[in-house]
Amino acid sequence: MMRGHDVVITGLGLLTPAGLGVAASWDGLCTGRPTAATDPELAGVPVDFSCALPEFRPEASLNGRLVMRTDRFVHMALIAAREALADASITPADWDPQRVGVVIGVSTGSMESWAPHFAGVADGRHGLALRRHPDPAQHGGR
């Protein structure tokens, strides 16, 4: 058990299959509303359902250019972090950066970006070669 450090959770931000936002997520959990549904992108595989975010539109909350340049999980993290800050009633101008932290849970990361590249390599469409530099220390390695 860690001792000597007090932690205070001052704000929450949630984007879950049960709902977008803390109130909607909590309501979805408390009512027991199912979130699993058949997913057309999984057609033909043994597990053909997923628990997707309902009506998630990142462009409604984020700059269009940012949305185009980043993966979906980044959109979710940024929107949830904004919600947590609003819930805590703080802005970046109000805090000491040495005393504020953010915890983010992500299950798959950027598979959205990597999947087309993996498929291209598997199909022989991309000449991707991974090699180790002879002296990793030159590139920040050990």
CSV table of C-alpha atoms in Angstrom, one decimal:
chain,number,residue,atom,x,y,z
A,1,MET,CA,0.0,0.0,0.0
A,2,MET,CA,1.3,3.4,-1.0
A,3,ARG,CA,1.5,5.9,1.9
A,4,GLY,CA,2.3,9.6,2.2
A,5,HIS,CA,0.5,10.8,-0.9
A,6,ASP,CA,-3.1,12.0,-0.9
A,7,VAL,CA,-5.0,11.7,-4.2
A,8,VAL,CA,-8.1,13.6,-4.9
A,9,ILE,CA,-10.3,12.8,-7.9
A,10,THR,CA,-11.9,16.2,-8.8
A,11,GLY,CA,-13.4,15.4,-12.1
A,12,LEU,CA,-14.6,12.6,-14.3
A,13,GLY,CA,-14.9,12.2,-18.0
A,14,LEU,CA,-16.4,9.0,-19.6
A,15,LEU,CA,-17.1,7.9,-23.1
A,16,THR,CA,-18.4,4.3,-22.9
A,17,PRO,CA,-20.7,2.0,-24.8
A,18,ALA,CA,-23.3,2.7,-22.0
A,19,GLY,CA,-23.3,6.4,-22.9
A,20,LEU,CA,-21.3,9.5,-23.9
A,21,GLY,CA,-20.5,11.5,-20.8
A,22,VAL,CA,-20.6,10.7,-17.1
A,23,ALA,CA,-24.3,11.1,-16.6
A,24,ALA,CA,-25.3,9.0,-19.7
A,25,SER,CA,-22.7,6.3,-18.8
A,26,TRP,CA,-24.0,6.0,-15.3
A,27,ASP,CA,-27.6,6.0,-16.4
A,28,GLY,CA,-26.8,3.2,-18.9
A,29,LEU,CA,-25.0,1.1,-16.3
A,30,CYS,CA,-27.8,1.6,-13.7
A,31,THR,CA,-30.6,0.7,-16.1
A,32,GLY,CA,-28.7,-2.4,-17.3
A,33,ARG,CA,-29.2,-1.4,-20.9
A,34,PRO,CA,-27.2,-3.9,-23.1
A,35,THR,CA,-24.4,-2.4,-25.2
A,36,ALA,CA,-23.4,-5.4,-27.4
A,37,ALA,CA,-24.7,-5.4,-30.9
A,38,THR,CA,-23.8,-7.1,-34.2
A,39,ASP,CA,-21.0,-5.3,-35.9
A,40,PRO,CA,-20.9,-5.3,-39.7
A,41,GLU,CA,-17.1,-4.9,-39.6
A,42,LEU,CA,-16.8,-8.2,-37.8
A,43,ALA,CA,-18.9,-10.2,-40.3
A,44,GLY,CA,-17.5,-13.6,-41.0
A,45,VAL,CA,-15.3,-13.9,-37.9
A,46,PRO,CA,-16.2,-16.1,-34.9
A,47,VAL,CA,-17.2,-13.1,-32.7
A,48,ASP,CA,-19.3,-10.7,-34.7
A,49,PHE,CA,-20.5,-8.3,-32.1
A,50,SER,CA,-18.9,-5.3,-30.3
A,51,CYS,CA,-19.8,-2.7,-27.8
A,52,ALA,CA,-19.4,0.6,-29.7
A,53,LEU,CA,-19.8,4.1,-28.6
A,54,PRO,CA,-23.3,5.4,-29.4
A,55,GLU,CA,-23.4,8.2,-31.9
A,56,PHE,CA,-19.8,9.3,-31.3
A,57,ARG,CA,-19.0,12.3,-33.5
A,58,PRO,CA,-15.6,13.8,-32.6
A,59,GLU,CA,-15.9,16.6,-35.1
A,60,ALA,CA,-18.7,18.1,-32.9
A,61,SER,CA,-16.2,18.7,-30.1
A,62,LEU,CA,-12.7,18.8,-31.8
A,63,ASN,CA,-11.1,20.8,-34.6
A,64,GLY,CA,-11.6,19.1,-38.0
A,65,ARG,CA,-7.9,19.1,-38.8
A,66,LEU,CA,-7.1,17.4,-35.5
A,67,VAL,CA,-9.8,14.8,-36.1
A,68,MET,CA,-8.3,14.1,-39.6
A,69,ARG,CA,-4.8,13.7,-38.2
A,70,THR,CA,-5.4,11.6,-35.2
A,71,ASP,CA,-7.0,8.2,-34.4
A,72,ARG,CA,-10.3,7.6,-32.9
A,73,PHE,CA,-8.9,6.6,-29.5
A,74,VAL,CA,-7.2,10.1,-29.3
A,75,HIS,CA,-10.5,11.8,-30.0
A,76,MET,CA,-12.1,9.8,-27.2
A,77,ALA,CA,-9.2,10.6,-24.8
A,78,LEU,CA,-9.3,14.3,-25.5
A,79,ILE,CA,-13.1,14.6,-25.2
A,80,ALA,CA,-13.1,12.6,-21.9
A,81,ALA,CA,-10.3,14.8,-20.5
A,82,ARG,CA,-12.2,17.9,-21.4
A,83,GLU,CA,-15.2,16.6,-19.7
A,84,ALA,CA,-13.2,15.7,-16.6
A,85,LEU,CA,-11.8,19.2,-16.5
A,86,ALA,CA,-15.2,20.7,-16.8
A,87,ASP,CA,-16.5,18.4,-14.1
A,88,ALA,CA,-13.7,19.6,-11.8
A,89,SER,CA,-14.5,23.2,-12.7
A,90,ILE,CA,-10.8,23.9,-13.6
A,91,THR,CA,-9.0,25.3,-16.6
A,92,PRO,CA,-5.3,24.9,-17.4
A,93,ALA,CA,-4.7,28.5,-16.2
A,94,ASP,CA,-6.0,27.5,-12.7
A,95,TRP,CA,-3.7,24.6,-11.9
A,96,ASP,CA,-0.1,23.8,-10.9
A,97,PRO,CA,1.1,21.4,-13.6
A,98,GLN,CA,3.3,19.7,-11.0
A,99,ARG,CA,0.2,18.7,-9.0
A,100,VAL,CA,-2.3,17.6,-11.7
A,101,GLY,CA,-2.5,14.2,-13.4
A,102,VAL,CA,-4.7,12.5,-15.9
A,103,VAL,CA,-5.4,8.7,-16.0
A,104,ILE,CA,-6.6,7.3,-19.4
A,105,GLY,CA,-7.7,3.8,-20.1
A,106,VAL,CA,-7.3,2.6,-23.7
A,107,SER,CA,-7.9,-1.0,-24.8
A,108,THR,CA,-6.5,-1.2,-28.4
A,109,GLY,CA,-4.7,2.1,-29.1
A,110,SER,CA,-4.1,3.0,-32.7
A,111,MET,CA,-5.1,-0.3,-34.4
A,112,GLU,CA,-7.2,1.9,-36.7
A,113,SER,CA,-4.1,3.3,-38.3
A,114,TRP,CA,-2.0,0.2,-38.3
A,115,ALA,CA,-4.6,-2.2,-39.7
A,116,PRO,CA,-4.4,-1.0,-43.3
A,117,HIS,CA,-0.6,-1.2,-43.2
A,118,PHE,CA,-0.7,-4.8,-41.8
A,119,ALA,CA,-3.1,-5.8,-44.5
A,120,GLY,CA,-0.9,-4.2,-47.2
A,121,VAL,CA,2.1,-6.1,-45.9
A,122,ALA,CA,0.2,-9.4,-45.8
A,123,ASP,CA,-1.0,-8.8,-49.4
A,124,GLY,CA,2.5,-7.9,-50.6
A,125,ARG,CA,1.4,-4.3,-51.5
A,126,HIS,CA,3.8,-2.6,-49.1
A,127,GLY,CA,7.5,-3.3,-48.9
A,128,LEU,CA,7.8,-2.8,-45.1
A,129,ALA,CA,11.2,-3.8,-43.7
A,130,LEU,CA,11.9,-3.6,-40.0
A,131,ARG,CA,15.5,-3.7,-39.1
A,132,ARG,CA,17.6,-2.9,-36.1
A,133,HIS,CA,20.1,-0.1,-36.4
A,134,PRO,CA,23.6,-1.5,-35.8
A,135,ASP,CA,24.2,1.0,-32.9
A,136,PRO,CA,20.9,1.7,-31.1
A,137,ALA,CA,22.7,4.2,-28.8
A,138,GLN,CA,22.8,6.6,-31.8
A,139,HIS,CA,19.0,6.6,-31.8
A,140,GLY,CA,18.2,6.9,-28.1
A,141,GLY,CA,18.3,3.1,-27.5
A,142,ARG,CA,20.5,1.2,-25.1
